[in-house]
mmCIF file of C-alpha atoms in Angstrom:
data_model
loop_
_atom_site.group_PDB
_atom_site.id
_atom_site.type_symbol
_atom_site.label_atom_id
_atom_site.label_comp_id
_atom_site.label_asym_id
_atom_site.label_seq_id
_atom_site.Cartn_x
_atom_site.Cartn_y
_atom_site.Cartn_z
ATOM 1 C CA UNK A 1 79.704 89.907 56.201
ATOM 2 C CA UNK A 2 83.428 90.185 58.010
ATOM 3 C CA UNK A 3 83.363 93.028 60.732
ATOM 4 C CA UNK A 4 84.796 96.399 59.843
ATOM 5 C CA UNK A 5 88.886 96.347 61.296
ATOM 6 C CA UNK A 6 88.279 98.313 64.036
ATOM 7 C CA UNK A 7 84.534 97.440 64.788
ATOM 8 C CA UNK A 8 85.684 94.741 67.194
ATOM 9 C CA UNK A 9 87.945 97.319 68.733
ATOM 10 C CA UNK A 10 85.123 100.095 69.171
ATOM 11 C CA UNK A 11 82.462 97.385 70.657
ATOM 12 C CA UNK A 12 85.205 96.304 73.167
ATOM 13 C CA UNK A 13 85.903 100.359 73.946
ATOM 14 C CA UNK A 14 82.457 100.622 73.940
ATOM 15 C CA UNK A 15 82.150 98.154 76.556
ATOM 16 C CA UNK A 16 84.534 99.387 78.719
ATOM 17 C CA UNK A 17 83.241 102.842 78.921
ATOM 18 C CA UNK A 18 79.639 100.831 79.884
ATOM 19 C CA UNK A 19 81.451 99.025 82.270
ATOM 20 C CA UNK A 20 82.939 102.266 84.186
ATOM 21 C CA UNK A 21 79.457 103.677 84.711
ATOM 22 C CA UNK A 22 77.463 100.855 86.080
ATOM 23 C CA UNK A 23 78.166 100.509 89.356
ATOM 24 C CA UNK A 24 78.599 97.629 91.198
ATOM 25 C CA UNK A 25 75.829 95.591 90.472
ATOM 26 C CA UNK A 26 75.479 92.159 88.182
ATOM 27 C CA UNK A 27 76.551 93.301 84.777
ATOM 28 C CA UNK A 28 73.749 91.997 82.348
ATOM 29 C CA UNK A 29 75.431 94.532 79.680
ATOM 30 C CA UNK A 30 78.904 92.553 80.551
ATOM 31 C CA UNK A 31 77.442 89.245 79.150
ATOM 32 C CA UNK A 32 75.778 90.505 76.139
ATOM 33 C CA UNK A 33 78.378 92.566 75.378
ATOM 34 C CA UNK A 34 81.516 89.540 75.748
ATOM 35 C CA UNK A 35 78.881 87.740 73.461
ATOM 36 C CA UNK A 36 79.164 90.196 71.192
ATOM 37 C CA UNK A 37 83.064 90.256 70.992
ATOM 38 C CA UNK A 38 82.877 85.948 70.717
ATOM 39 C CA UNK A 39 80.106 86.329 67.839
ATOM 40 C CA UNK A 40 82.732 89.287 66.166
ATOM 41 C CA UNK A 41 85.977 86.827 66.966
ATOM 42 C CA UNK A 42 83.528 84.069 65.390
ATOM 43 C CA UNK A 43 82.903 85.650 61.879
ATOM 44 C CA UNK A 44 86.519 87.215 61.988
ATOM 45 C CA UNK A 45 88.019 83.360 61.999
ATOM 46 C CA UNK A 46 89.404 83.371 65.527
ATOM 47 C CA UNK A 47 91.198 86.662 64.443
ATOM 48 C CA UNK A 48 89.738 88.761 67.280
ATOM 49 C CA UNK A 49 92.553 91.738 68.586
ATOM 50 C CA UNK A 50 94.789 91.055 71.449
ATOM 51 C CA UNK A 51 94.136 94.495 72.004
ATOM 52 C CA UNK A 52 90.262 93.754 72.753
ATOM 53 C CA UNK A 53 90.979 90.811 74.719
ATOM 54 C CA UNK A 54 93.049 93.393 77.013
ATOM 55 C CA UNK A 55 90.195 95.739 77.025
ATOM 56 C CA UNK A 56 88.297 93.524 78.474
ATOM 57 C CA UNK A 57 89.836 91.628 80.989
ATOM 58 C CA UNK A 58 90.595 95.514 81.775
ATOM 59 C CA UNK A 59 86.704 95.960 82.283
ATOM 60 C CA UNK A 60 86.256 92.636 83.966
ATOM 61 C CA UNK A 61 89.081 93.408 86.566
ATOM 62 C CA UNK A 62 87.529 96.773 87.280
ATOM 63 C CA UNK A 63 84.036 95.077 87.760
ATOM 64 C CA UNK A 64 84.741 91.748 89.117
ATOM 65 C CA UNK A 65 82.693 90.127 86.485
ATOM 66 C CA UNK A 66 83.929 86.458 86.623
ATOM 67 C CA UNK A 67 81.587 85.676 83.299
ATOM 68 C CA UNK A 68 82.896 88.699 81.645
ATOM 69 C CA UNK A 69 86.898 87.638 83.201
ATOM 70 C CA UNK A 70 85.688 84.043 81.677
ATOM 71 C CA UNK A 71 85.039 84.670 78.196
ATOM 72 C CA UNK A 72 87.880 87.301 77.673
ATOM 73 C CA UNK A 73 90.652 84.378 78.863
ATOM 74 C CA UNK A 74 88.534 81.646 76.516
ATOM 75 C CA UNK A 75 89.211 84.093 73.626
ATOM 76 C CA UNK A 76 93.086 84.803 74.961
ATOM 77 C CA UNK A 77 93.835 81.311 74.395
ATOM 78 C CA UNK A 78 91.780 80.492 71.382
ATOM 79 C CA UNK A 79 93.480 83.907 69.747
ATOM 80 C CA UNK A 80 97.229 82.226 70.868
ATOM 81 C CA UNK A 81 96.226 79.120 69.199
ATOM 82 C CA UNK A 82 95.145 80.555 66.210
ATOM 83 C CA UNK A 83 97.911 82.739 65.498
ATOM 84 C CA UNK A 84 100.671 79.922 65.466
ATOM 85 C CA UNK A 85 104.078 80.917 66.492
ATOM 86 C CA UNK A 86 106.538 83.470 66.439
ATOM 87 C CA UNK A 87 104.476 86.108 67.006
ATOM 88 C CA UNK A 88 106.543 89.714 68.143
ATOM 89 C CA UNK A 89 105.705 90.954 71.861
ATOM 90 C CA UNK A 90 103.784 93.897 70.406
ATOM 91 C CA UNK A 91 102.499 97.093 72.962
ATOM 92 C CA UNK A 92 98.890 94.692 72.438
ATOM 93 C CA UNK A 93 100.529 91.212 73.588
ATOM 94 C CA UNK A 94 102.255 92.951 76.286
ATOM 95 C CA UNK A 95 99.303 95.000 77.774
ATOM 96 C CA UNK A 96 97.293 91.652 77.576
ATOM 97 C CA UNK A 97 100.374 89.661 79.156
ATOM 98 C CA UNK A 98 99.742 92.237 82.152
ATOM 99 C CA UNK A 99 95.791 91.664 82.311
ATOM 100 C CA UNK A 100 96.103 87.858 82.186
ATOM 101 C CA UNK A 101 98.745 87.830 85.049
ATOM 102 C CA UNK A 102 96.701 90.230 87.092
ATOM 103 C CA UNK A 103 93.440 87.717 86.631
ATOM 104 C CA UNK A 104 96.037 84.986 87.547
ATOM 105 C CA UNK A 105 97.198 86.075 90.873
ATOM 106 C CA UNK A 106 94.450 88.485 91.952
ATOM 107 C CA UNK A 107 90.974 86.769 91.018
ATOM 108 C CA UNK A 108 89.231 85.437 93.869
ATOM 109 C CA UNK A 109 87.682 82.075 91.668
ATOM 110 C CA UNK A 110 90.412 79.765 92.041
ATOM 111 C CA UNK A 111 89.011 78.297 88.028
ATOM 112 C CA UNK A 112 89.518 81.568 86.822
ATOM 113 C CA UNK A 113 93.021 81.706 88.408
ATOM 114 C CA UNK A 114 93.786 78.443 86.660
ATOM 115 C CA UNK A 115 92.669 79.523 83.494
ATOM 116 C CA UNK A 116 94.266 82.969 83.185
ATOM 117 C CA UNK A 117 97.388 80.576 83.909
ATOM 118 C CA UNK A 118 96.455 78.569 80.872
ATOM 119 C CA UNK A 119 95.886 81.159 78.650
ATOM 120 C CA UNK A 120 98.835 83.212 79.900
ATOM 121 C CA UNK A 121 100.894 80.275 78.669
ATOM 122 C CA UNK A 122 99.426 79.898 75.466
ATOM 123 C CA UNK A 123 99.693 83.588 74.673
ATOM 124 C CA UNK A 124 103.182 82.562 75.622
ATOM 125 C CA UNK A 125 103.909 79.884 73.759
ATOM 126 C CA UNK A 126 102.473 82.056 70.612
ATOM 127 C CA UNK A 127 105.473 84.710 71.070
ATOM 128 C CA UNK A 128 109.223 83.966 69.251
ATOM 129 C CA UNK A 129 111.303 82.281 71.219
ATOM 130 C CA UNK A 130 113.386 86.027 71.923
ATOM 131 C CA UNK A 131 109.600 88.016 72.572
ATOM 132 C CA UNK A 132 108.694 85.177 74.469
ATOM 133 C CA UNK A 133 112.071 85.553 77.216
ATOM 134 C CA UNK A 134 111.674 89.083 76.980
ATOM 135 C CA UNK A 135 107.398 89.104 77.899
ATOM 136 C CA UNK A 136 108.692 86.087 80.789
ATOM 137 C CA UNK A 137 111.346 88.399 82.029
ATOM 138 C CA UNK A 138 108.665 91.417 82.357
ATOM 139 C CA UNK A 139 106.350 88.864 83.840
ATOM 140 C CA UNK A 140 109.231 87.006 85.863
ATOM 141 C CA UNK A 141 110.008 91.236 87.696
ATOM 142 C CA UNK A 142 106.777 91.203 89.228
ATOM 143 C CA UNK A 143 106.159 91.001 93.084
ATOM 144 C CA UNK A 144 103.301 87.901 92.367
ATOM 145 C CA UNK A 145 105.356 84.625 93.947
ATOM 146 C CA UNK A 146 102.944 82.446 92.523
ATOM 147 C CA UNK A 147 103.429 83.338 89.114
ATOM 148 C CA UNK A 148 107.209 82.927 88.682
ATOM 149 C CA UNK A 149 106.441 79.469 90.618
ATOM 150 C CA UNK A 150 104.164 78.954 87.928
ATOM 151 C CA UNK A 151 106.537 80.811 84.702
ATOM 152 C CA UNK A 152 109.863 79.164 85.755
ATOM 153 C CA UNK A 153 108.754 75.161 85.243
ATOM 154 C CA UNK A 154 107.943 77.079 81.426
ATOM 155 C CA UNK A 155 111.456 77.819 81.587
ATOM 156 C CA UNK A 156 112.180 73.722 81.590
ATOM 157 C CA UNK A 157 109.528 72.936 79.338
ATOM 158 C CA UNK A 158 110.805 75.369 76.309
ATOM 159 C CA UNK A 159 114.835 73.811 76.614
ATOM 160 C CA UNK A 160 113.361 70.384 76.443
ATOM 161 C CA UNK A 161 112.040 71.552 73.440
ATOM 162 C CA UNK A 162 114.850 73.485 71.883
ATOM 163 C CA UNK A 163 118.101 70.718 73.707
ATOM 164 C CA UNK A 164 120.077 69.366 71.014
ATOM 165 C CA UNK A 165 119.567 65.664 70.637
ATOM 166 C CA UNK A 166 122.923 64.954 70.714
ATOM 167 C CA UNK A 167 125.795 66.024 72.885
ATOM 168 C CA UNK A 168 127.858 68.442 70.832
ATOM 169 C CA UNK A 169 125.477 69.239 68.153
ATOM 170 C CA UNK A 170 125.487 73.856 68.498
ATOM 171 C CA UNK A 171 121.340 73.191 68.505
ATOM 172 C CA UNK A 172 118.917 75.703 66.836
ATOM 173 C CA UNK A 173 118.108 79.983 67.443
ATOM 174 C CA UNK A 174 115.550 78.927 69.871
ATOM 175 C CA UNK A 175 117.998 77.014 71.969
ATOM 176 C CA UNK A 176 120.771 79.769 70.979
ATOM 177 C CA UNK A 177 118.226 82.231 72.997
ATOM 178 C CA UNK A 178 117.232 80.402 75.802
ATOM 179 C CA UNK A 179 120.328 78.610 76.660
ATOM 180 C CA UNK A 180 121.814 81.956 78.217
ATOM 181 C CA UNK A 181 118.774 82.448 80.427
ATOM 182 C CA UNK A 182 118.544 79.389 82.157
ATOM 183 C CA UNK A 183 121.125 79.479 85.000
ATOM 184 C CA UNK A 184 120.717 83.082 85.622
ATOM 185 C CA UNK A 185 117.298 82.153 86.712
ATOM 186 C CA UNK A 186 117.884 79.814 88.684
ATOM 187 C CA UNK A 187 120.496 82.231 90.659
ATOM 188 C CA UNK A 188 118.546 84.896 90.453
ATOM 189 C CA UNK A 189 115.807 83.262 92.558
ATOM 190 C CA UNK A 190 117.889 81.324 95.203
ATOM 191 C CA UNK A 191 120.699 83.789 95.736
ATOM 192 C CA UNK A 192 119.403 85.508 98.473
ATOM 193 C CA UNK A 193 120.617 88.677 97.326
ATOM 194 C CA UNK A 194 119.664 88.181 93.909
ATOM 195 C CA UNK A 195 117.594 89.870 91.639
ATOM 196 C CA UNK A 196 114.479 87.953 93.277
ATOM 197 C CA UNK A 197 116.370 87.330 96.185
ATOM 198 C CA UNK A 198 114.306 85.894 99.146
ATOM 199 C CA UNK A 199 116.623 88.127 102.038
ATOM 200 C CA UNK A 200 114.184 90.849 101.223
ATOM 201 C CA UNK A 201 110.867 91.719 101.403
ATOM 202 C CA UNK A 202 108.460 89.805 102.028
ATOM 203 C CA UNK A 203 110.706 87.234 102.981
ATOM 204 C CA UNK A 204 111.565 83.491 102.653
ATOM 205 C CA UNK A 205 107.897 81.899 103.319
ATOM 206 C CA UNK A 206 106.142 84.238 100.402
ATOM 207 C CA UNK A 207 109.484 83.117 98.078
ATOM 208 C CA UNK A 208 109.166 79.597 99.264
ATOM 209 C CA UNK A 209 107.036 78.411 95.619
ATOM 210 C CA UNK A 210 109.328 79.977 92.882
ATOM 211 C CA UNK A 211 112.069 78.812 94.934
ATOM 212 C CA UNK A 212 110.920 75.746 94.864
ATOM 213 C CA UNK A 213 110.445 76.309 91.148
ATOM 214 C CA UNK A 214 113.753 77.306 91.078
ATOM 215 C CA UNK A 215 115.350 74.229 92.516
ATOM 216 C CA UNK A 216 113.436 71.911 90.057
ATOM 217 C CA UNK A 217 114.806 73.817 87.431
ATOM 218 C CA UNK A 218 118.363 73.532 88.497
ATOM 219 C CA UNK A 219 117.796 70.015 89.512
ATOM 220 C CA UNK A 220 116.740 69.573 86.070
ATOM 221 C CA UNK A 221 120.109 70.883 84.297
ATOM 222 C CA UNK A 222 121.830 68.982 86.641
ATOM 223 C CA UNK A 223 120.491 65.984 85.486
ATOM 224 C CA UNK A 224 119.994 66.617 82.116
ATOM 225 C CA UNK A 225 124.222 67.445 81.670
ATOM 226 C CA UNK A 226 124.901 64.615 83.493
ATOM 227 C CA UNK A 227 123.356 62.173 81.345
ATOM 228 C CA UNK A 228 125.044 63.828 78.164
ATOM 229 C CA UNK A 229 128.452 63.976 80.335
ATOM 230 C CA UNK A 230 128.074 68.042 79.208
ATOM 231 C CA UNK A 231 128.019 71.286 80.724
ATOM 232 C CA UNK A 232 126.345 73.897 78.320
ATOM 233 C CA UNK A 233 124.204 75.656 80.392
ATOM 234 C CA UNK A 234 127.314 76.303 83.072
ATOM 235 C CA UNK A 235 125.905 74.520 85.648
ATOM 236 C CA UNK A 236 127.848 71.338 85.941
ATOM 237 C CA UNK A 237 131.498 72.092 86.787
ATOM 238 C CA UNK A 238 133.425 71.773 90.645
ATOM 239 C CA UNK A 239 133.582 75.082 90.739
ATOM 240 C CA UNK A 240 130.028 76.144 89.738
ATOM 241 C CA UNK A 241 128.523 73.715 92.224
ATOM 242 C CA UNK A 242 130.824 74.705 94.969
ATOM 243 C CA UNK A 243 129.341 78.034 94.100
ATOM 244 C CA UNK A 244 126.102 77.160 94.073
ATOM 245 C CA UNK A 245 126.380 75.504 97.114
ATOM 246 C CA UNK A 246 128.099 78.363 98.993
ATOM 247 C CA UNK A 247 126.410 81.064 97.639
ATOM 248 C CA UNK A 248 122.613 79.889 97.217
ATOM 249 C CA UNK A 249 121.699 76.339 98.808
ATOM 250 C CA UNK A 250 123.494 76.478 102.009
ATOM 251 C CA UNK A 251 122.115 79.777 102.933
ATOM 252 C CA UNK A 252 118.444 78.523 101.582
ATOM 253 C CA UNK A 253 118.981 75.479 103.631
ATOM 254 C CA UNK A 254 120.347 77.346 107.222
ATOM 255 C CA UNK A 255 117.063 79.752 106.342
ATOM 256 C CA UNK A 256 114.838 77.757 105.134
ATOM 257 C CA UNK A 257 115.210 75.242 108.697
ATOM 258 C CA UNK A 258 114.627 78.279 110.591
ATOM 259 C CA UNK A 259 111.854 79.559 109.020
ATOM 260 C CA UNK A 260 109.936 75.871 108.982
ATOM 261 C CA UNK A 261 110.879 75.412 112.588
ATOM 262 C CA UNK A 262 109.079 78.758 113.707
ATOM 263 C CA UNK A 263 106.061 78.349 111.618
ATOM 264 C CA UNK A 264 105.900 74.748 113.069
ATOM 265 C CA UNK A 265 105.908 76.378 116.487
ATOM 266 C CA UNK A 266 103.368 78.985 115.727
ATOM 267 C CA UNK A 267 100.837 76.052 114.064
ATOM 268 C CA UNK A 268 101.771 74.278 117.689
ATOM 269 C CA UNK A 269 99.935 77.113 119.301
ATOM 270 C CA UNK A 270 97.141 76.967 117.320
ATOM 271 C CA UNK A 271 93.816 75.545 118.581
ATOM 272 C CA UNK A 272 93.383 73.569 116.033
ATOM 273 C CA UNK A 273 97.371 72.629 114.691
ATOM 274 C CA UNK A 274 96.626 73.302 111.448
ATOM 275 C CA UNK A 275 99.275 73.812 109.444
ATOM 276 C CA UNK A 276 98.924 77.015 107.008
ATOM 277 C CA UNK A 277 99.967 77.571 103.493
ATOM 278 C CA UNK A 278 103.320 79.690 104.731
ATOM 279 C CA UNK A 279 104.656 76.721 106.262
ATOM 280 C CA UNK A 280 103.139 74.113 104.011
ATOM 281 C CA UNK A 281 105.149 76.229 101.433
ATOM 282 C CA UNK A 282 108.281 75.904 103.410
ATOM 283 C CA UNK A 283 107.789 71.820 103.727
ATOM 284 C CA UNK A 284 107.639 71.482 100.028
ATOM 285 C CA UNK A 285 110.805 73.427 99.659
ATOM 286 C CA UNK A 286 112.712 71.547 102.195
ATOM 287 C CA UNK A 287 111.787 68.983 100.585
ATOM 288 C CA UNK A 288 112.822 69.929 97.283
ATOM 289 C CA UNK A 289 116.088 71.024 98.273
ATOM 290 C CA UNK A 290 117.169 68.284 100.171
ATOM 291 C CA UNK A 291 117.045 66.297 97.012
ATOM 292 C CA UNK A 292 118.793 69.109 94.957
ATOM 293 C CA UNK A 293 121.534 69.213 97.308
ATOM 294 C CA UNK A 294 122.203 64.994 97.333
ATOM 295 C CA UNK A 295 122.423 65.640 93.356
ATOM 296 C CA UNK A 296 124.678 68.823 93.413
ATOM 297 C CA UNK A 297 126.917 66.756 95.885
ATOM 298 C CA UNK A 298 127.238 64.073 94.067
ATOM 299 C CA UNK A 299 127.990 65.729 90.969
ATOM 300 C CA UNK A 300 130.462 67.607 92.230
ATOM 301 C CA UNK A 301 132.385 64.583 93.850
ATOM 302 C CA UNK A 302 132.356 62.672 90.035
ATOM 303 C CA UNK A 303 133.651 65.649 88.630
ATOM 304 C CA UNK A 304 136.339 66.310 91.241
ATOM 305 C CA UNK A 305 137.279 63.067 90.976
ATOM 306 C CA UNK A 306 138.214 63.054 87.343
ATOM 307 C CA UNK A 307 139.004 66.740 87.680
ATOM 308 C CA UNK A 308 136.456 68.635 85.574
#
């Protein structure tokens, strides 16, 4: 017998409201009742409501209940799959988009992290292709580091998708949509007056990771138009790369030394010279950039030499 419509919805309520009351304790009436919502998902084909999955990863958040965190992202993702794509970012989607970014960046278990990442994506990947920007940019606004490091290599993934095969060719909607997003991205994290600019608060070593992100994306473009011998996203011309040099990687670079160079000190003081994540973080982007700037150069000298 399939479950009334809303009889998932009231046993997810339902289990929120039990959730509220019980203190802080192990959660016995967590587990039974996340059971419940799989068995209810189960006989509904998969077709459980993202608006129950948000309930509870609500409940789960307020309890710390890692089993009841665990089930709600296995039925996330199994929800995303099922539905296929091009999906609309309903008030539902959106509220669960939230929840599963929270779990991601806030949960102590490091495998619960990882999957809310996972199912994040696939909720993601569910959306059409114009939801899908909009839920990233909403996502993207947040003051969580690690997940832009983690949304903008999605950025990548989706134009590899949507590129058109061959130079010229106008490409699909998909590509129509995403094309316009991808520089501004990139600029908005590395300009350090950006939108996510890393002048502010809390600085360059919490922004070092979706910088980072940031320069693989624009090292991607780069590469990507140079192989066609294109420029469609705006990246590859003299006079964006002198831009971009200017106005983004030379100040990351003058910052970015400084910043490595004191948390290098600071480890040197340390008993034990370990290095932490800060400037671990700051290593990695160093790194990254050093190899974004030899490509930017180089670009820019083959196209100032034939005077693109």
């Amino acid at each position: 017998m399939m479950p009334e419509p809303d009889g998932d919805k009231r046993a997810a309520a339902s289990l929120a409201a039990l959730q509220r009351g019980c203190g802080g304790g192990p959660k016995l009436v967590a587990v039974l009742a996340a059971r419940l919502l799989v068995t209810l998902a189960q006989e509904a084909g998969g077709g459980l409501d993202l608006e129950v999955m948000a309930l509870l990863l609500d409940a789960a958040g307020e309890q710390q209940s890692e089993v009841l965190a665990g089930k709600a992202l296995a039925l996330a993702a199994a929800a995303a799959a099922a539905g296929g794509r091009g999906q609309a970012l309903t008030p539902a989607a959106r509220q669960l988009l939230r929840y599963l970014s929270i779990t991601a960046t806030d949960n102590p278990v490091a495998a619960l992290r990882n999957a809310a990442f996972l199912s994040l994506d696939a909720v993601l990947s569910a959306l059409q292709v114009d939801a899908r920007l909009q839920a990233m940019e909403g996502l993207l606004d947040s003051s969580a580091p690690a997940l832009a490091a983690a949304l903008l290599p999605r950025l990548a993934r989706d134009a590899v998708a949507a590129w058109p095969v061959a130079p010229g060719e106008p490409g699909g909607p998909e590509w129509g949509a995403l094309r316009p997003h991808l520089l501004p991205a990139v600029i908005a994290w590395l300009d350090p007056d950006g939108m996510h600019g890393w002048r502010a608060s809390p600085g360059l070593a919490a922004s070092a990771d979706p910088a980072a992100a940031a320069l693989n994306l624009l090292l991607f473009l780069l590469g990507r138009e140079a192989r066609a011998s294109t420029n469609v996203t705006g990246v590859r011309s003299v006079a964006a790369l002198q831009d971009m040099e200017a106005r983004c990687l030379a100040p990351l670079r003058a910052a970015a030394g400084r910043a490595a160079a004191a948390a290098q000190a600071q480890n040197g003081r340390c008993e034990d010279g370990a290095a932490d994540e800060g400037a671990l973080a700051l290593a990695r982007l160093l790194e990254v950039l050093a190899c974004v700037s030899a490509v930017a150069d180089r670009e820019r000298r083959l196209l100032a030499a034939h005077k693109c």
